[in-house]
Coordinates of N, CA and C and ligand atoms in Angstrom, one line a residue:
M279 N 0.8 -1.2 0.0 CA 0.0 0.0 0.0 C 0.9 1.2 0.0
A280 N 0.9 1.9 -1.1 CA 1.7 3.2 -1.2 C 0.9 4.3 -0.6
V281 N 1.6 5.1 0.3 CA 0.9 6.2 0.9 C 0.8 7.4 -0.2
Q282 N -0.4 8.0 -0.2 CA -0.6 9.1 -1.1 C -1.2 10.3 -0.3
I283 N -0.7 11.5 -0.7 CA -1.2 12.7 0.1 C -2.0 13.6 -0.9
S284 N -3.2 14.0 -0.5 CA -4.0 14.8 -1.3 C -4.4 16.1 -0.6
P285 N -3.6 17.2 -0.8 CA -3.9 18.4 -0.1 C -5.2 19.0 -0.6
S286 N -6.0 19.5 0.4 CA -7.3 20.0 0.0 C -7.2 21.5 -0.2
I287 N -7.6 22.0 -1.4 CA -7.6 23.4 -1.7 C -8.7 24.2 -1.0
L288 N -9.5 23.5 -0.2 CA -10.5 24.2 0.6 C -9.9 25.2 1.6
S289 N -8.7 24.8 2.0 CA -7.9 25.6 3.0 C -7.0 26.6 2.3
A290 N -7.0 26.6 0.9 CA -6.1 27.5 0.2 C -6.8 28.8 -0.1
D291 N -6.0 29.8 -0.7 CA -6.6 31.1 -1.0 C -7.3 30.9 -2.4
F292 N -8.6 31.0 -2.4 CA -9.4 30.7 -3.6 C -9.2 31.8 -4.7
A293 N -8.6 32.9 -4.3 CA -8.4 34.0 -5.3 C -7.0 33.7 -6.0
R294 N -6.3 32.7 -5.5 CA -5.0 32.4 -6.1 C -4.8 30.9 -6.3
L295 N -5.8 30.3 -6.8 CA -5.7 28.8 -6.8 C -4.6 28.2 -7.6
A296 N -4.2 28.9 -8.7 CA -3.1 28.3 -9.5 C -1.8 28.4 -8.7
D297 N -1.6 29.5 -8.0 CA -0.4 29.6 -7.2 C -0.4 28.6 -6.1
E298 N -1.5 28.4 -5.5 CA -1.7 27.5 -4.4 C -1.4 26.1 -4.8
A299 N -1.9 25.7 -6.0 CA -1.7 24.4 -6.6 C -0.2 24.2 -6.8
A300 N 0.5 25.3 -7.3 CA 1.9 25.2 -7.6 C 2.8 24.9 -6.4
R301 N 2.3 25.3 -5.2 CA 3.1 25.2 -4.0 C 3.3 23.7 -3.6
V302 N 2.4 22.8 -4.1 CA 2.6 21.4 -3.8 C 2.8 20.5 -5.0
E303 N 3.0 21.2 -6.2 CA 3.2 20.4 -7.4 C 4.5 19.6 -7.4
G304 N 4.4 18.4 -7.8 CA 5.6 17.5 -7.8 C 5.9 16.9 -6.4
I305 N 5.1 17.3 -5.4 CA 5.3 16.8 -4.0 C 4.1 16.0 -3.6
A306 N 2.9 16.6 -3.8 CA 1.7 15.9 -3.5 C 1.3 15.0 -4.6
D307 N 0.6 13.9 -4.3 CA 0.1 13.0 -5.3 C -1.1 13.5 -6.0
W308 N -1.9 14.2 -5.3 CA -3.2 14.7 -5.8 C -3.5 16.1 -5.3
L309 N -4.4 16.7 -5.9 CA -5.0 18.0 -5.3 C -6.5 17.6 -5.1
H310 N -6.9 17.8 -3.8 CA -8.3 17.4 -3.4 C -9.1 18.7 -3.6
V311 N -10.2 18.5 -4.4 CA -11.1 19.6 -4.7 C -12.5 19.3 -4.1
D312 N -12.9 20.1 -3.2 CA -14.1 19.9 -2.5 C -15.2 20.7 -3.2
V313 N -16.1 20.0 -3.8 CA -17.3 20.7 -4.5 C -18.5 20.6 -3.5
M314 N -19.0 21.8 -3.2 CA -20.1 21.8 -2.2 C -21.2 22.7 -2.8
D315 N -22.5 22.3 -2.5 CA -23.6 23.0 -3.2 C -24.6 23.7 -2.3
Y316 N -24.3 23.9 -1.1 CA -25.3 24.5 -0.1 C -26.5 23.6 0.2
R317 N -26.5 22.4 -0.4 CA -27.6 21.5 -0.2 C -27.3 20.2 0.5
F318 N -26.3 19.5 -0.1 CA -25.9 18.3 0.6 C -25.1 18.7 1.9
V319 N -24.4 19.8 1.8 CA -23.7 20.3 3.0 C -24.0 21.8 3.1
P320 N -23.9 22.4 4.3 CA -24.3 23.8 4.5 C -23.1 24.7 4.1
N321 N -22.5 24.5 3.0 CA -21.4 25.4 2.5 C -21.4 25.3 1.0
L322 N -20.8 26.3 0.4 CA -20.8 26.5 -1.1 C -19.3 26.7 -1.4
T323 N -18.8 26.0 -2.5 CA -17.4 26.3 -2.8 C -17.3 26.6 -4.3
L324 N -17.2 25.6 -5.1 CA -16.9 25.8 -6.5 C -17.5 24.7 -7.3
G325 N -17.5 24.8 -8.7 CA -18.1 23.8 -9.5 C -17.2 23.5 -10.7
L326 N -17.8 23.0 -11.7 CA -17.1 22.6 -12.9 C -16.3 23.6 -13.6
P327 N -16.7 24.9 -13.8 CA -15.9 25.9 -14.4 C -14.6 26.1 -13.7
V328 N -14.6 26.1 -12.4 CA -13.3 26.3 -11.7 C -12.4 25.0 -11.8
V329 N -13.1 23.9 -11.8 CA -12.3 22.6 -12.0 C -11.6 22.6 -13.4
E330 N -12.4 23.1 -14.4 CA -11.8 23.1 -15.7 C -10.6 24.1 -15.8
S331 N -10.7 25.2 -15.1 CA -9.6 26.1 -15.1 C -8.4 25.6 -14.3
L332 N -8.7 24.9 -13.2 CA -7.6 24.3 -12.4 C -6.9 23.2 -13.2
L333 N -7.6 22.5 -14.0 CA -7.0 21.4 -14.8 C -6.0 22.0 -15.8
K334 N -6.2 23.2 -16.2 CA -5.2 23.8 -17.1 C -4.1 24.4 -16.4
A335 N -4.3 24.7 -15.1 CA -3.3 25.4 -14.3 C -2.3 24.5 -13.6
T336 N -2.6 23.2 -13.5 CA -1.7 22.3 -12.7 C -1.5 21.0 -13.4
T337 N -0.4 20.4 -13.2 CA -0.2 19.0 -13.7 C -0.5 18.0 -12.6
T338 N -0.8 18.4 -11.4 CA -1.2 17.5 -10.4 C -2.6 16.9 -10.7
P339 N -2.8 15.6 -10.6 CA -4.1 15.1 -10.9 C -5.1 15.6 -9.8
L340 N -6.3 15.8 -10.3 CA -7.4 16.3 -9.4 C -8.2 15.2 -8.8
D341 N -8.4 15.3 -7.5 CA -9.2 14.3 -6.8 C -10.5 15.1 -6.3
C342 N -11.5 15.0 -7.1 CA -12.7 15.8 -6.9 C -13.7 15.1 -6.0
H343 N -14.0 15.7 -4.9 CA -14.9 15.2 -3.8 C -16.2 15.9 -3.9
L344 N -17.2 15.3 -4.5 CA -18.5 16.0 -4.7 C -19.4 15.8 -3.5
M345 N -19.5 16.9 -2.7 CA -20.5 17.0 -1.6 C -21.7 17.7 -2.1
I346 N -22.4 17.1 -3.0 CA -23.5 17.7 -3.7 C -24.7 16.7 -3.8
E347 N -25.9 17.3 -3.9 CA -27.1 16.5 -4.2 C -27.0 16.2 -5.7
E348 N -27.7 15.2 -6.1 CA -27.8 14.7 -7.5 C -26.4 14.5 -8.1
P349 N -25.6 13.7 -7.4 CA -24.3 13.4 -8.0 C -24.4 12.6 -9.3
D350 N -25.5 11.8 -9.4 CA -25.8 11.0 -10.6 C -25.8 11.9 -11.9
R351 N -26.3 13.1 -11.7 CA -26.4 14.0 -12.8 C -25.1 14.7 -13.1
W352 N -24.3 15.0 -12.1 CA -23.2 15.9 -12.3 C -21.8 15.2 -12.3
A353 N -21.7 14.1 -11.6 CA -20.4 13.5 -11.5 C -19.7 13.2 -12.8
P354 N -20.4 12.6 -13.8 CA -19.7 12.2 -15.0 C -19.1 13.4 -15.7
D355 N -19.7 14.6 -15.6 CA -19.1 15.8 -16.2 C -17.7 16.1 -15.7
Y356 N -17.5 15.9 -14.4 CA -16.1 16.1 -13.8 C -15.1 15.2 -14.4
A357 N -15.5 13.9 -14.6 CA -14.6 12.9 -15.2 C -14.3 13.3 -16.6
E358 N -15.4 13.6 -17.3 CA -15.2 14.0 -18.8 C -14.3 15.2 -18.9
A359 N -14.4 16.1 -17.9 CA -13.6 17.4 -18.0 C -12.1 17.0 -17.8
G360 N -11.8 15.9 -17.2 CA -10.4 15.5 -17.0 C -10.0 15.3 -15.6
A361 N -10.9 15.3 -14.6 CA -10.5 15.0 -13.2 C -10.1 13.5 -13.2
A362 N -9.0 13.3 -12.5 CA -8.5 11.9 -12.6 C -9.2 11.0 -11.6
S363 N -9.9 11.6 -10.6 CA -10.6 10.8 -9.6 C -11.9 11.6 -9.3
V364 N -13.0 11.0 -9.2 CA -14.3 11.6 -8.9 C -15.0 10.8 -7.9
T365 N -15.3 11.4 -6.7 CA -15.9 10.7 -5.6 C -17.3 11.3 -5.3
I366 N -18.2 10.4 -5.2 CA -19.6 10.8 -4.9 C -20.0 10.3 -3.5
H367 N -21.0 10.9 -2.9 CA -21.4 10.5 -1.6 C -22.5 9.4 -1.7
A368 N -22.4 8.3 -1.0 CA -23.4 7.3 -1.0 C -24.7 7.8 -0.6
E369 N -24.7 8.8 0.4 CA -26.0 9.3 0.9 C -26.8 10.1 -0.1
A370 N -26.1 10.6 -1.1 CA -26.7 11.5 -2.1 C -27.1 10.7 -3.4
A371 N -26.4 9.7 -3.7 CA -26.5 9.0 -5.0 C -27.9 8.2 -5.0
R372 N -28.6 8.3 -6.1 CA -29.8 7.5 -6.3 C -29.5 6.2 -7.0
A373 N -28.4 6.2 -7.8 CA -28.0 5.1 -8.7 C -26.5 5.0 -8.6
A374 N -26.0 4.6 -7.5 CA -24.5 4.7 -7.3 C -23.8 3.8 -8.3
V375 N -24.3 2.6 -8.6 CA -23.6 1.8 -9.5 C -23.5 2.4 -10.9
R376 N -24.6 2.9 -11.3 CA -24.6 3.5 -12.7 C -23.7 4.7 -12.7
T377 N -23.7 5.5 -11.7 CA -22.8 6.7 -11.7 C -21.3 6.3 -11.5
L378 N -21.0 5.4 -10.7 CA -19.6 4.9 -10.6 C -19.1 4.4 -11.9
R379 N -20.0 3.7 -12.6 CA -19.6 3.1 -13.9 C -19.4 4.2 -14.9
A380 N -20.3 5.2 -14.8 CA -20.2 6.4 -15.8 C -18.9 7.1 -15.5
I381 N -18.5 7.2 -14.3 CA -17.2 7.9 -13.9 C -16.0 7.1 -14.6
R382 N -16.1 5.8 -14.4 CA -15.0 5.0 -15.0 C -15.0 5.1 -16.5
A383 N -16.2 5.0 -17.1 CA -16.3 5.0 -18.5 C -15.8 6.3 -19.1
A384 N -15.8 7.4 -18.3 CA -15.3 8.7 -18.8 C -13.8 8.8 -18.5
G385 N -13.2 7.7 -18.0 CA -11.7 7.7 -17.8 C -11.2 8.1 -16.5
A386 N -12.0 8.2 -15.5 CA -11.5 8.6 -14.2 C -11.6 7.5 -13.2
R387 N -11.0 7.6 -12.1 CA -11.1 6.6 -11.0 C -12.4 7.0 -10.3
S388 N -13.2 5.9 -9.9 CA -14.5 6.1 -9.2 C -14.3 6.1 -7.7
G389 N -14.9 7.0 -7.0 CA -14.8 7.0 -5.5 C -16.2 7.1 -4.9
L390 N -16.3 6.4 -3.7 CA -17.5 6.4 -3.0 C -17.2 6.9 -1.6
A391 N -17.9 8.0 -1.1 CA -17.6 8.6 0.2 C -18.8 8.2 1.2
L392 N -18.4 8.1 2.4 CA -19.4 7.7 3.5 C -19.3 8.8 4.6
N393 N -20.4 9.4 4.9 CA -20.5 10.3 6.1 C -20.2 9.5 7.3
P394 N -19.9 10.2 8.4 CA -19.6 9.5 9.7 C -20.7 8.5 10.1
A395 N -22.0 8.8 9.9 CA -23.1 7.9 10.4 C -23.4 6.8 9.4
T396 N -22.8 6.7 8.2 CA -23.1 5.7 7.2 C -22.2 4.5 7.4
P397 N -22.8 3.3 7.6 CA -22.0 2.1 7.8 C -21.4 1.7 6.6
V398 N -20.1 1.2 6.7 CA -19.4 0.8 5.5 C -19.9 -0.6 5.0
E399 N -20.4 -1.4 6.0 CA -20.8 -2.7 5.6 C -21.9 -2.7 4.5
L400 N -22.7 -1.6 4.5 CA -23.8 -1.6 3.5 C -23.3 -1.6 2.1
Y401 N -22.0 -1.2 1.9 CA -21.4 -1.0 0.6 C -20.5 -2.1 0.1
E402 N -20.4 -3.1 0.9 CA -19.4 -4.2 0.6 C -19.6 -4.7 -0.8
D403 N -20.8 -4.9 -1.2 CA -21.1 -5.5 -2.6 C -20.7 -4.5 -3.7
L404 N -20.5 -3.3 -3.4 CA -20.2 -2.3 -4.4 C -18.6 -2.2 -4.6
L405 N -17.9 -2.9 -3.8 CA -16.4 -2.7 -3.9 C -15.9 -2.9 -5.4
P406 N -16.4 -3.9 -6.1 CA -15.9 -4.0 -7.5 C -16.1 -2.8 -8.4
E407 N -17.0 -1.9 -8.0 CA -17.3 -0.7 -8.8 C -16.5 0.5 -8.4
I408 N -15.7 0.3 -7.3 CA -15.1 1.5 -6.6 C -13.5 1.4 -6.7
D409 N -12.9 2.5 -7.1 CA -11.4 2.5 -7.1 C -10.9 3.1 -5.8
M410 N -11.8 3.9 -5.1 CA -11.4 4.5 -3.8 C -12.6 4.6 -2.9
L411 N -12.5 4.2 -1.7 CA -13.5 4.3 -0.7 C -13.1 5.5 0.2
L412 N -13.9 6.4 0.5 CA -13.6 7.6 1.3 C -14.4 7.5 2.6
V413 N -13.7 7.3 3.7 CA -14.3 7.3 5.0 C -14.1 8.7 5.6
M414 N -15.2 9.5 5.7 CA -15.1 10.8 6.3 C -14.8 10.8 7.8
T415 N -13.8 11.6 8.2 CA -13.4 11.6 9.6 C -13.8 12.9 10.2
V416 N -14.7 13.7 9.6 CA -15.5 14.8 10.1 C -16.8 14.8 9.4
E417 N -17.8 15.5 9.9 CA -19.0 15.7 9.1 C -18.6 16.7 8.0
P418 N -18.9 16.3 6.7 CA -18.5 17.1 5.6 C -19.1 18.5 5.6
G419 N -18.3 19.4 5.1 CA -18.8 20.8 4.9 C -17.8 21.9 5.1
F420 N -16.9 21.6 6.0 CA -15.9 22.7 6.4 C -14.5 22.1 6.7
G421 N -13.5 22.9 6.4 CA -12.2 22.5 6.7 C -11.9 22.9 8.2
G422 N -10.8 22.4 8.7 CA -10.3 22.8 10.0 C -11.1 22.2 11.1
Q423 N -11.9 21.2 10.9 CA -12.7 20.6 12.0 C -11.8 19.6 12.7
R424 N -12.2 19.3 13.9 CA -11.5 18.3 14.8 C -11.7 16.9 14.3
F425 N -10.7 16.1 14.2 CA -10.7 14.7 13.7 C -11.6 13.9 14.7
L426 N -12.5 13.1 14.1 CA -13.3 12.2 14.8 C -12.7 10.9 15.1
D427 N -12.1 10.7 16.3 CA -11.5 9.4 16.6 C -12.4 8.2 16.5
I428 N -13.7 8.5 16.7 CA -14.7 7.4 16.7 C -14.8 6.8 15.3
M429 N -14.2 7.4 14.3 CA -14.2 6.8 13.0 C -13.1 5.8 12.7
L430 N -12.2 5.7 13.6 CA -11.0 4.8 13.4 C -11.5 3.3 13.3
P431 N -12.4 2.9 14.1 CA -12.8 1.5 13.9 C -13.5 1.2 12.6
K432 N -14.2 2.3 12.0 CA -14.8 2.1 10.7 C -13.7 2.0 9.6
V433 N -12.6 2.8 9.8 CA -11.5 2.7 8.8 C -10.9 1.3 8.9
S434 N -10.8 0.8 10.1 CA -10.2 -0.6 10.2 C -11.2 -1.6 9.5
R435 N -12.5 -1.5 9.8 CA -13.4 -2.4 9.2 C -13.5 -2.3 7.6
A436 N -13.3 -1.0 7.2 CA -13.3 -0.8 5.7 C -12.0 -1.5 5.1
R437 N -10.9 -1.4 5.8 CA -9.7 -2.1 5.4 C -9.9 -3.6 5.3
A438 N -10.5 -4.1 6.3 CA -10.7 -5.6 6.4 C -11.7 -6.0 5.2
L439 N -12.7 -5.2 4.9 CA -13.6 -5.6 3.8 C -12.9 -5.5 2.5
I440 N -12.0 -4.5 2.3 CA -11.2 -4.4 1.1 C -10.3 -5.5 0.9
D441 N -9.6 -5.9 2.0 CA -8.6 -7.0 1.9 C -9.4 -8.3 1.6
K442 N -10.5 -8.5 2.2 CA -11.3 -9.7 2.0 C -11.8 -9.7 0.5
Y443 N -12.1 -8.6 0.0 CA -12.6 -8.5 -1.5 C -11.4 -8.8 -2.4
G444 N -10.2 -8.3 -2.0 CA -9.0 -8.7 -2.7 C -8.6 -7.8 -3.9
G445 N -9.6 -7.0 -4.4 CA -9.3 -6.1 -5.5 C -8.5 -4.8 -5.1
E446 N -8.1 -4.0 -6.0 CA -7.4 -2.8 -5.6 C -8.4 -1.7 -5.4
V447 N -8.6 -1.4 -4.2 CA -9.5 -0.3 -3.8 C -8.7 0.6 -2.8
W448 N -8.4 1.8 -3.1 CA -7.7 2.7 -2.2 C -8.7 3.1 -1.1
L449 N -8.1 3.4 0.1 CA -8.9 3.8 1.3 C -8.5 5.2 1.7
Q450 N -9.4 6.1 1.5 CA -9.0 7.5 1.8 C -9.7 8.0 3.1
V451 N -9.0 8.8 3.8 CA -9.6 9.5 5.0 C -9.5 11.0 4.7
D452 N -10.6 11.7 5.2 CA -10.7 13.1 4.9 C -11.4 13.8 6.1
G453 N -10.7 14.8 6.7 CA -11.2 15.6 7.8 C -10.4 15.5 9.0
G454 N -9.7 16.6 9.4 CA -8.9 16.6 10.6 C -7.7 15.8 10.5
V455 N -7.2 15.4 9.3 CA -6.0 14.7 9.2 C -4.8 15.6 9.3
S456 N -3.9 15.3 10.3 CA -2.8 16.3 10.6 C -1.6 15.4 11.0
E457 N -0.6 16.2 11.4 CA 0.6 15.4 11.9 C 0.3 14.7 13.2
T458 N -0.7 15.1 13.9 CA -1.1 14.4 15.2 C -2.0 13.2 15.0
T459 N -2.7 13.2 13.8 CA -3.8 12.1 13.6 C -3.4 11.2 12.5
I460 N -2.5 11.5 11.6 CA -2.3 10.7 10.4 C -1.8 9.3 10.7
E461 N -0.9 9.2 11.7 CA -0.4 7.9 12.0 C -1.5 6.9 12.4
R462 N -2.5 7.4 13.2 CA -3.6 6.5 13.6 C -4.4 6.1 12.4
C463 N -4.5 7.0 11.5 CA -5.3 6.6 10.2 C -4.5 5.6 9.4
A464 N -3.2 5.7 9.3 CA -2.4 4.8 8.6 C -2.5 3.4 9.3
E465 N -2.4 3.4 10.6 CA -2.4 2.2 11.4 C -3.7 1.5 11.2
A466 N -4.8 2.2 11.0 CA -6.1 1.6 10.8 C -6.3 1.1 9.4
G467 N -5.4 1.5 8.5 CA -5.4 0.9 7.2 C -5.7 1.8 6.0
A468 N -5.8 3.2 6.3 CA -5.9 4.1 5.2 C -4.6 4.3 4.4
D469 N -4.8 4.6 3.1 CA -3.6 4.8 2.3 C -3.6 6.1 1.5
V470 N -4.7 6.8 1.5 CA -4.8 8.1 0.8 C -5.3 9.1 1.8
F471 N -4.5 10.2 2.0 CA -4.8 11.1 3.1 C -5.1 12.5 2.6
V472 N -6.3 13.0 2.8 CA -6.6 14.3 2.5 C -6.2 15.2 3.7
A473 N -5.6 16.4 3.4 CA -5.3 17.3 4.4 C -5.4 18.7 3.9
G474 N -6.3 19.5 4.5 CA -6.5 20.8 4.2 C -5.7 21.8 5.0
N475 N -6.2 22.0 6.2 CA -5.6 22.9 7.2 C -4.1 22.5 7.5
A476 N -3.9 21.2 7.5 CA -2.5 20.8 7.9 C -1.5 21.1 6.8
V477 N -2.0 21.3 5.6 CA -1.1 21.6 4.5 C -1.2 23.1 4.2
Y478 N -2.4 23.7 3.9 CA -2.4 25.1 3.5 C -2.5 26.0 4.7
G479 N -2.6 25.5 5.9 CA -2.5 26.3 7.0 C -1.1 26.4 7.5
A480 N -0.2 25.6 6.9 CA 1.2 25.6 7.3 C 2.0 26.7 6.5
D481 N 3.1 27.1 7.1 CA 3.9 28.2 6.5 C 4.5 27.6 5.2
D482 N 4.9 26.3 5.2 CA 5.5 25.7 4.0 C 4.7 24.5 3.7
P483 N 3.7 24.7 2.8 CA 2.8 23.5 2.4 C 3.6 22.3 1.9
A484 N 4.6 22.6 1.1 CA 5.4 21.4 0.5 C 6.0 20.6 1.6
Q485 N 6.6 21.3 2.6 CA 7.2 20.6 3.7 C 6.1 19.9 4.5
A486 N 5.0 20.5 4.7 CA 3.9 19.8 5.4 C 3.5 18.5 4.7
V487 N 3.5 18.5 3.4 CA 3.1 17.3 2.7 C 4.2 16.2 3.0
R488 N 5.5 16.6 2.9 CA 6.6 15.7 3.2 C 6.5 15.1 4.6
N489 N 6.2 16.0 5.6 CA 6.1 15.5 6.9 C 4.9 14.5 7.1
L490 N 3.8 14.8 6.5 CA 2.6 13.9 6.6 C 3.0 12.6 6.0
R491 N 3.6 12.6 4.8 CA 3.9 11.4 4.1 C 4.9 10.5 5.0
S492 N 5.9 11.1 5.6 CA 6.8 10.3 6.3 C 6.2 9.7 7.6
L493 N 5.2 10.5 8.2 CA 4.5 9.9 9.4 C 3.6 8.8 8.9
A494 N 3.0 8.9 7.8 CA 2.1 7.8 7.3 C 2.8 6.6 6.9
E495 N 4.1 6.8 6.5 CA 4.9 5.7 6.0 C 5.6 5.0 7.1
K496 N 5.7 5.6 8.3 CA 6.4 5.0 9.4 C 5.8 3.6 9.6
P497 N 6.6 2.6 9.9 CA 6.1 1.3 10.2 C 5.1 1.3 11.3
H498 N 3.9 0.7 11.0 CA 2.9 0.7 12.0 C 2.5 -0.7 12.4
S499 N 2.0 -0.8 13.6 CA 1.6 -2.2 14.0 C 0.4 -2.6 13.0
T500 N 0.2 -3.9 12.9 CA -0.7 -4.4 11.9 C -2.1 -3.8 12.2
H501 N -2.8 -3.6 11.1 CA -4.2 -3.1 11.2 C -5.2 -4.2 11.1
A502 N -4.7 -5.4 11.0 CA -5.6 -6.6 10.8 C -6.4 -6.8 12.2
Ligands
DX5_233 C1 -14.6 18.7 4.5 C2 -13.8 18.4 3.3 C3 -12.4 18.2 3.5 C4 -11.7 19.4 4.1 C5 -10.7 18.8 5.0 O1 -15.9 18.6 4.3 O2 -14.3 17.3 2.6 O3 -11.7 17.8 2.3 O4 -11.0 20.3 3.2 O5 -10.1 19.9 5.7 P1 -9.2 19.6 7.0 O6 -8.0 18.8 6.6 O7 -8.8 21.0 7.4 O8 -10.1 19.0 8.0
ZN234 ZN1 -13.0 16.5 0.9

């Protein structure tokens, strides 16, 4: 399991997104783009036009996290625009399998995100349709929230389900991931780490990515 770091631009300066992306280019594996619609979550960020501009402004692949209603209608457009990974929320999808397949058909990796109260066990049968499972470690909507330790058992259970399935499904954590929490996430079996405040709130975002990566890569006791 290779560790991957996905800095969230939610904590970056939205008026200077190209510069902010450049600060981690060549260092981060992904750039995490939080799309919010004031409906699925009580916050509003950006949509497809900004994603299209960002795609031209950086070589870092975009990891689009859609915190929106009607992802079935909108998600394939992000994949077609060139986002390398598109994640929809299980709670919002009406036809998750169809939408996950449409994301893949458009050439992107398909992701399925679960809010804190959504059990991972419900989605075991969907693992063949998913390239990345996202276990939220805060209630979605805002950056800089406190990491929910109570989600760690769910991360471990997600890891066990993925291992049992045996296919390649990445396990992402998002929310409150920092130098003080990332090791516990890695120990529980996560391999893709979103970090907003811990990267863009730091004086040196590139160094913050390196620090997070080395903490996640430290040998951990088994997560089994
Ligand atoms: C929250 C978003 C996160 C957010 C994480 O709803 O999905 O991606 O940017 O920010 P931090 O790392 O600051 O908790
Ligand atoms: Zn996110």
